[in-house]
Amino acid sequence: MLGHKLKKRLADEFDLVKQAEDLGVSVWQTPSFLFIVMGFVILVAMTGVYFISNNYDSPDVLVISESAVVAILFTIGNFIINSFNQVAKANKMKTEFVSIASHQLKTPIAEMNWQIELLLSKFPEGLSEKQQLLIGQIERSSQKMARLVNDLLDVARIDQGRLALTKEAVDLCDVVSDAIANQQPFSTIAGIELKSACPVKSPKILIDKKRIGVALDNLISNAIKYTNKQGVVEVFLEVKNDLVQVRVRDNGVGIPSNEQCDIFKKFFRSNNSMKNNTDGTGLGLYIAKNIIEQSGGKLWFQSIEGAGSEFLFSLPIIKA
Ligand code: ADP
């Protein structure tokens, strides 16, 4: 396992074309390429200086050759710093662009949703059955768009370090019950049994109720999405010493073991979920992990392909 990870890491380190594509720079600007050149120059320079000091007595020649080596290393160092700067600036601009674009899209989408809702609730008699069906489809698509825009806004906030949490004393069982109620209609449509269990008495913890609710919604909706008809999704809350732990377990498609290390990366989707044509963006787990970690907790999982997955998170009980 460790050997496999190391091999993958080394292969990634030397895959300069992939690195250049990932960073959006040319191959000769990738840090690995510049480090290789730098290593090569240091090797040649050391051999050269050794050769010169053995064959020439003149200190001038030695000083000139050493100065030349320092100048070359300085130039390469400068290239490395510039390429890092370029990547950092591009990354910052991308995050700002996503943030501005999502902000601008949020209002018109909300207006569209509101108008569709109004049309369907106030004037249904003026619409034929076919028209109502089509408008219903538009409503679902625009709700999907609203969710995507919200996710993109959250990702931009996380990347800019601006994910503000408004903490209050909350019983996590209430958050679990709300999330179950939110997801119940989707599990019913998908033909999946959704079960939950909370202890009678669970201590209050200091969290941002809305954001932890988003994280929990993401975990439960994934469990439903990646489980076949007639499957079971279970949500348990347990109190363990000074922690409250939530487990979201499914008996769905599972995550292939070779992809498990990438699962919390932004935009990552496993091969089996894409093959099954399930809708998704690869943002839900990235958002959930950041929310939970910023709340002082931990999120992890275990999964077996073809058997199911269990996502667990724990949050500290803060004693008053
Ligand atoms: P999305 O579900 O929108 O694609 P997520 O970030 O929530 O994005 O999840 C990332 C990927 O992790 C999913 O595309 C899927 O491949 C995998 N995944 C997440 N939860 C589960 C689960 N309960 N069972 C199987 N695969 C899962």
mmCIF file of N, CA and C and ligand atoms in Angstrom, residues 151 218-227 248-250 252-256 259 262-274 278-288 301 303 308-311, ligand 1:
data_model
loop_
_atom_site.group_PDB
_atom_site.id
_atom_site.type_symbol
_atom_site.label_atom_id
_atom_site.label_comp_id
_atom_site.label_asym_id
_atom_site.label_seq_id
_atom_site.Cartn_x
_atom_site.Cartn_y
_atom_site.Cartn_z
ATOM 1 N N ASP A 151 -23.010 25.931 -4.172
ATOM 2 C CA ASP A 151 -21.791 25.136 -3.934
ATOM 3 C C ASP A 151 -20.560 25.907 -4.396
ATOM 4 N N ASN A 218 -25.152 16.848 2.390
ATOM 5 C CA ASN A 218 -24.279 16.332 1.327
ATOM 6 C C ASN A 218 -23.976 14.847 1.536
ATOM 7 N N LEU A 219 -23.694 14.458 2.797
ATOM 8 C CA LEU A 219 -23.349 13.047 3.062
ATOM 9 C C LEU A 219 -24.548 12.139 2.834
ATOM 10 N N ILE A 220 -25.732 12.590 3.327
ATOM 11 C CA ILE A 220 -26.922 11.729 3.175
ATOM 12 C C ILE A 220 -27.351 11.669 1.702
ATOM 13 N N SER A 221 -27.284 12.827 1.013
ATOM 14 C CA SER A 221 -27.733 12.790 -0.385
ATOM 15 C C SER A 221 -26.783 11.934 -1.221
ATOM 16 N N ASN A 222 -25.481 11.929 -0.884
ATOM 17 C CA ASN A 222 -24.549 11.031 -1.589
ATOM 18 C C ASN A 222 -24.925 9.580 -1.341
ATOM 19 N N ALA A 223 -25.187 9.258 -0.043
ATOM 20 C CA ALA A 223 -25.510 7.868 0.301
ATOM 21 C C ALA A 223 -26.730 7.403 -0.507
ATOM 22 N N ILE A 224 -27.708 8.309 -0.676
ATOM 23 C CA ILE A 224 -28.911 7.944 -1.449
ATOM 24 C C ILE A 224 -28.566 7.810 -2.933
ATOM 25 N N LYS A 225 -27.779 8.793 -3.413
ATOM 26 C CA LYS A 225 -27.444 8.849 -4.843
ATOM 27 C C LYS A 225 -26.635 7.636 -5.296
ATOM 28 N N TYR A 226 -25.723 7.183 -4.424
ATOM 29 C CA TYR A 226 -24.823 6.097 -4.832
ATOM 30 C C TYR A 226 -25.271 4.737 -4.299
ATOM 31 N N THR A 227 -26.581 4.621 -4.040
ATOM 32 C CA THR A 227 -27.126 3.328 -3.602
ATOM 33 C C THR A 227 -28.246 2.940 -4.565
ATOM 34 N N VAL A 248 -22.938 7.954 8.569
ATOM 35 C CA VAL A 248 -23.906 7.829 7.466
ATOM 36 C C VAL A 248 -23.479 6.601 6.674
ATOM 37 N N ARG A 249 -24.275 5.552 6.776
ATOM 38 C CA ARG A 249 -23.869 4.260 6.182
ATOM 39 C C ARG A 249 -24.821 3.882 5.058
ATOM 40 N N ASP A 250 -24.265 3.361 3.955
ATOM 41 C CA ASP A 250 -25.140 2.871 2.878
ATOM 42 C C ASP A 250 -24.646 1.518 2.406
ATOM 43 N N GLY A 252 -24.459 0.799 -0.876
ATOM 44 C CA GLY A 252 -24.482 1.141 -2.296
ATOM 45 C C GLY A 252 -23.266 0.674 -3.074
ATOM 46 N N VAL A 253 -22.906 1.480 -4.096
ATOM 47 C CA VAL A 253 -21.872 1.045 -5.060
ATOM 48 C C VAL A 253 -20.459 1.055 -4.476
ATOM 49 N N GLY A 254 -20.227 1.801 -3.392
ATOM 50 C CA GLY A 254 -18.888 1.865 -2.794
ATOM 51 C C GLY A 254 -17.919 2.666 -3.643
ATOM 52 N N ILE A 255 -16.703 2.827 -3.109
ATOM 53 C CA ILE A 255 -15.689 3.638 -3.814
ATOM 54 C C ILE A 255 -14.488 2.740 -4.112
ATOM 55 N N PRO A 256 -14.045 2.681 -5.380
ATOM 56 C CA PRO A 256 -12.897 1.818 -5.720
ATOM 57 C C PRO A 256 -11.687 2.176 -4.852
ATOM 58 N N GLU A 259 -9.133 4.806 -5.778
ATOM 59 C CA GLU A 259 -9.567 6.210 -5.911
ATOM 60 C C GLU A 259 -9.881 6.841 -4.555
ATOM 61 N N ASP A 262 -8.378 10.183 -3.328
ATOM 62 C CA ASP A 262 -8.705 11.453 -4.001
ATOM 63 C C ASP A 262 -10.097 11.970 -3.656
ATOM 64 N N ILE A 263 -10.824 11.217 -2.818
ATOM 65 C CA ILE A 263 -12.259 11.454 -2.694
ATOM 66 C C ILE A 263 -12.628 12.841 -2.149
ATOM 67 N N PHE A 264 -11.759 13.438 -1.324
ATOM 68 C CA PHE A 264 -12.103 14.763 -0.772
ATOM 69 C C PHE A 264 -11.560 15.914 -1.625
ATOM 70 N N LYS A 265 -10.959 15.560 -2.798
ATOM 71 C CA LYS A 265 -10.419 16.635 -3.644
ATOM 72 C C LYS A 265 -11.553 17.336 -4.388
ATOM 73 N N LYS A 266 -11.343 18.630 -4.612
ATOM 74 C CA LYS A 266 -12.341 19.426 -5.333
ATOM 75 C C LYS A 266 -12.594 18.835 -6.720
ATOM 76 N N PHE A 267 -13.832 18.707 -7.132
ATOM 77 C CA PHE A 267 -14.274 18.232 -8.451
ATOM 78 C C PHE A 267 -14.002 16.751 -8.714
ATOM 79 N N PHE A 268 -13.498 16.007 -7.702
ATOM 80 C CA PHE A 268 -13.209 14.589 -7.969
ATOM 81 C C PHE A 268 -14.489 13.755 -7.958
ATOM 82 N N ARG A 269 -14.638 12.898 -8.971
ATOM 83 C CA ARG A 269 -15.747 11.946 -9.004
ATOM 84 C C ARG A 269 -15.173 10.590 -9.365
ATOM 85 N N SER A 270 -15.596 9.538 -8.665
ATOM 86 C CA SER A 270 -14.988 8.244 -8.943
ATOM 87 C C SER A 270 -15.551 7.674 -10.245
ATOM 88 N N ASN A 271 -14.786 6.762 -10.832
ATOM 89 C CA ASN A 271 -15.157 6.189 -12.126
ATOM 90 C C ASN A 271 -16.495 5.491 -12.104
ATOM 91 N N ASN A 272 -16.749 4.713 -11.014
ATOM 92 C CA ASN A 272 -17.993 3.935 -10.994
ATOM 93 C C ASN A 272 -19.213 4.852 -10.907
ATOM 94 N N SER A 273 -19.064 6.011 -10.205
ATOM 95 C CA SER A 273 -20.234 6.898 -10.112
ATOM 96 C C SER A 273 -20.491 7.569 -11.458
ATOM 97 N N MET A 274 -19.422 7.839 -12.210
ATOM 98 C CA MET A 274 -19.640 8.478 -13.521
ATOM 99 C C MET A 274 -20.223 7.486 -14.518
ATOM 100 N N THR A 278 -24.696 9.118 -12.586
ATOM 101 C CA THR A 278 -25.332 9.891 -11.515
ATOM 102 C C THR A 278 -24.888 11.347 -11.656
ATOM 103 N N ASP A 279 -25.832 12.234 -11.350
ATOM 104 C CA ASP A 279 -25.561 13.667 -11.394
ATOM 105 C C ASP A 279 -24.589 14.056 -10.304
ATOM 106 N N GLY A 280 -23.726 14.997 -10.563
ATOM 107 C CA GLY A 280 -22.844 15.441 -9.474
ATOM 108 C C GLY A 280 -21.759 16.366 -9.981
ATOM 109 N N THR A 281 -21.114 17.052 -9.044
ATOM 110 C CA THR A 281 -20.074 18.013 -9.420
ATOM 111 C C THR A 281 -18.731 17.702 -8.759
ATOM 112 N N GLY A 282 -18.736 16.834 -7.754
ATOM 113 C CA GLY A 282 -17.487 16.563 -7.027
ATOM 114 C C GLY A 282 -17.158 17.662 -6.034
ATOM 115 N N LEU A 283 -18.157 18.435 -5.614
ATOM 116 C CA LEU A 283 -17.891 19.527 -4.657
ATOM 117 C C LEU A 283 -18.413 19.226 -3.253
ATOM 118 N N GLY A 284 -19.414 18.330 -3.165
ATOM 119 C CA GLY A 284 -20.107 18.096 -1.891
ATOM 120 C C GLY A 284 -19.177 17.669 -0.765
ATOM 121 N N LEU A 285 -18.293 16.695 -1.031
ATOM 122 C CA LEU A 285 -17.413 16.190 0.040
ATOM 123 C C LEU A 285 -16.344 17.215 0.400
ATOM 124 N N TYR A 286 -15.868 17.955 -0.603
ATOM 125 C CA TYR A 286 -14.860 19.008 -0.340
ATOM 126 C C TYR A 286 -15.463 20.052 0.607
ATOM 127 N N ILE A 287 -16.709 20.447 0.334
ATOM 128 C CA ILE A 287 -17.385 21.441 1.173
ATOM 129 C C ILE A 287 -17.625 20.857 2.573
ATOM 130 N N ALA A 288 -18.144 19.608 2.624
ATOM 131 C CA ALA A 288 -18.450 18.989 3.923
ATOM 132 C C ALA A 288 -17.191 18.889 4.782
ATOM 133 N N PHE A 301 -13.910 8.182 6.166
ATOM 134 C CA PHE A 301 -14.844 7.196 5.624
ATOM 135 C C PHE A 301 -14.172 5.850 5.482
ATOM 136 N N SER A 303 -14.930 2.324 2.846
ATOM 137 C CA SER A 303 -15.797 1.924 1.746
ATOM 138 C C SER A 303 -15.244 0.683 1.056
ATOM 139 N N GLY A 308 -20.607 -1.035 -0.203
ATOM 140 C CA GLY A 308 -21.171 0.155 0.442
ATOM 141 C C GLY A 308 -20.114 1.039 1.077
ATOM 142 N N SER A 309 -20.584 2.149 1.635
ATOM 143 C CA SER A 309 -19.666 3.127 2.234
ATOM 144 C C SER A 309 -20.221 3.588 3.570
ATOM 145 N N GLU A 310 -19.286 4.050 4.409
ATOM 146 C CA GLU A 310 -19.709 4.652 5.668
ATOM 147 C C GLU A 310 -18.890 5.927 5.853
ATOM 148 N N PHE A 311 -19.567 7.049 5.915
ATOM 149 C CA PHE A 311 -18.894 8.325 6.182
ATOM 150 C C PHE A 311 -19.161 8.685 7.643
HETATM 151 P P1 ADP B 1 -20.817 14.568 -6.234
HETATM 152 O O1 ADP B 1 -21.618 13.572 -5.485
HETATM 153 O O2 ADP B 1 -21.564 15.815 -6.558
HETATM 154 O O3 ADP B 1 -20.146 13.983 -7.435
HETATM 155 P P2 ADP B 1 -19.125 14.695 -3.877
HETATM 156 O O4 ADP B 1 -17.963 15.586 -3.590
HETATM 157 O O5 ADP B 1 -20.241 14.707 -2.911
HETATM 158 O O6 ADP B 1 -19.601 15.069 -5.322
HETATM 159 O O7 ADP B 1 -18.558 13.226 -3.975
HETATM 160 C C1 ADP B 1 -17.378 12.988 -4.728
HETATM 161 C C2 ADP B 1 -17.386 11.581 -5.271
HETATM 162 O O8 ADP B 1 -17.242 10.656 -4.183
HETATM 163 C C3 ADP B 1 -18.684 11.177 -5.937
HETATM 164 O O9 ADP B 1 -18.729 11.580 -7.286
HETATM 165 C C4 ADP B 1 -18.650 9.660 -5.807
HETATM 166 O O10 ADP B 1 -17.808 9.142 -6.819
HETATM 167 C C5 ADP B 1 -17.944 9.460 -4.469
HETATM 168 N N1 ADP B 1 -18.890 9.239 -3.360
HETATM 169 C C6 ADP B 1 -19.263 10.134 -2.420
HETATM 170 N N2 ADP B 1 -20.110 9.561 -1.536
HETATM 171 C C7 ADP B 1 -20.260 8.287 -1.917
HETATM 172 C C8 ADP B 1 -21.010 7.174 -1.405
HETATM 173 N N3 ADP B 1 -21.758 7.265 -0.309
HETATM 174 N N4 ADP B 1 -20.909 5.984 -2.075
HETATM 175 C C9 ADP B 1 -20.139 5.869 -3.174
HETATM 176 N N5 ADP B 1 -19.410 6.874 -3.709
HETATM 177 C C10 ADP B 1 -19.470 8.074 -3.095
#
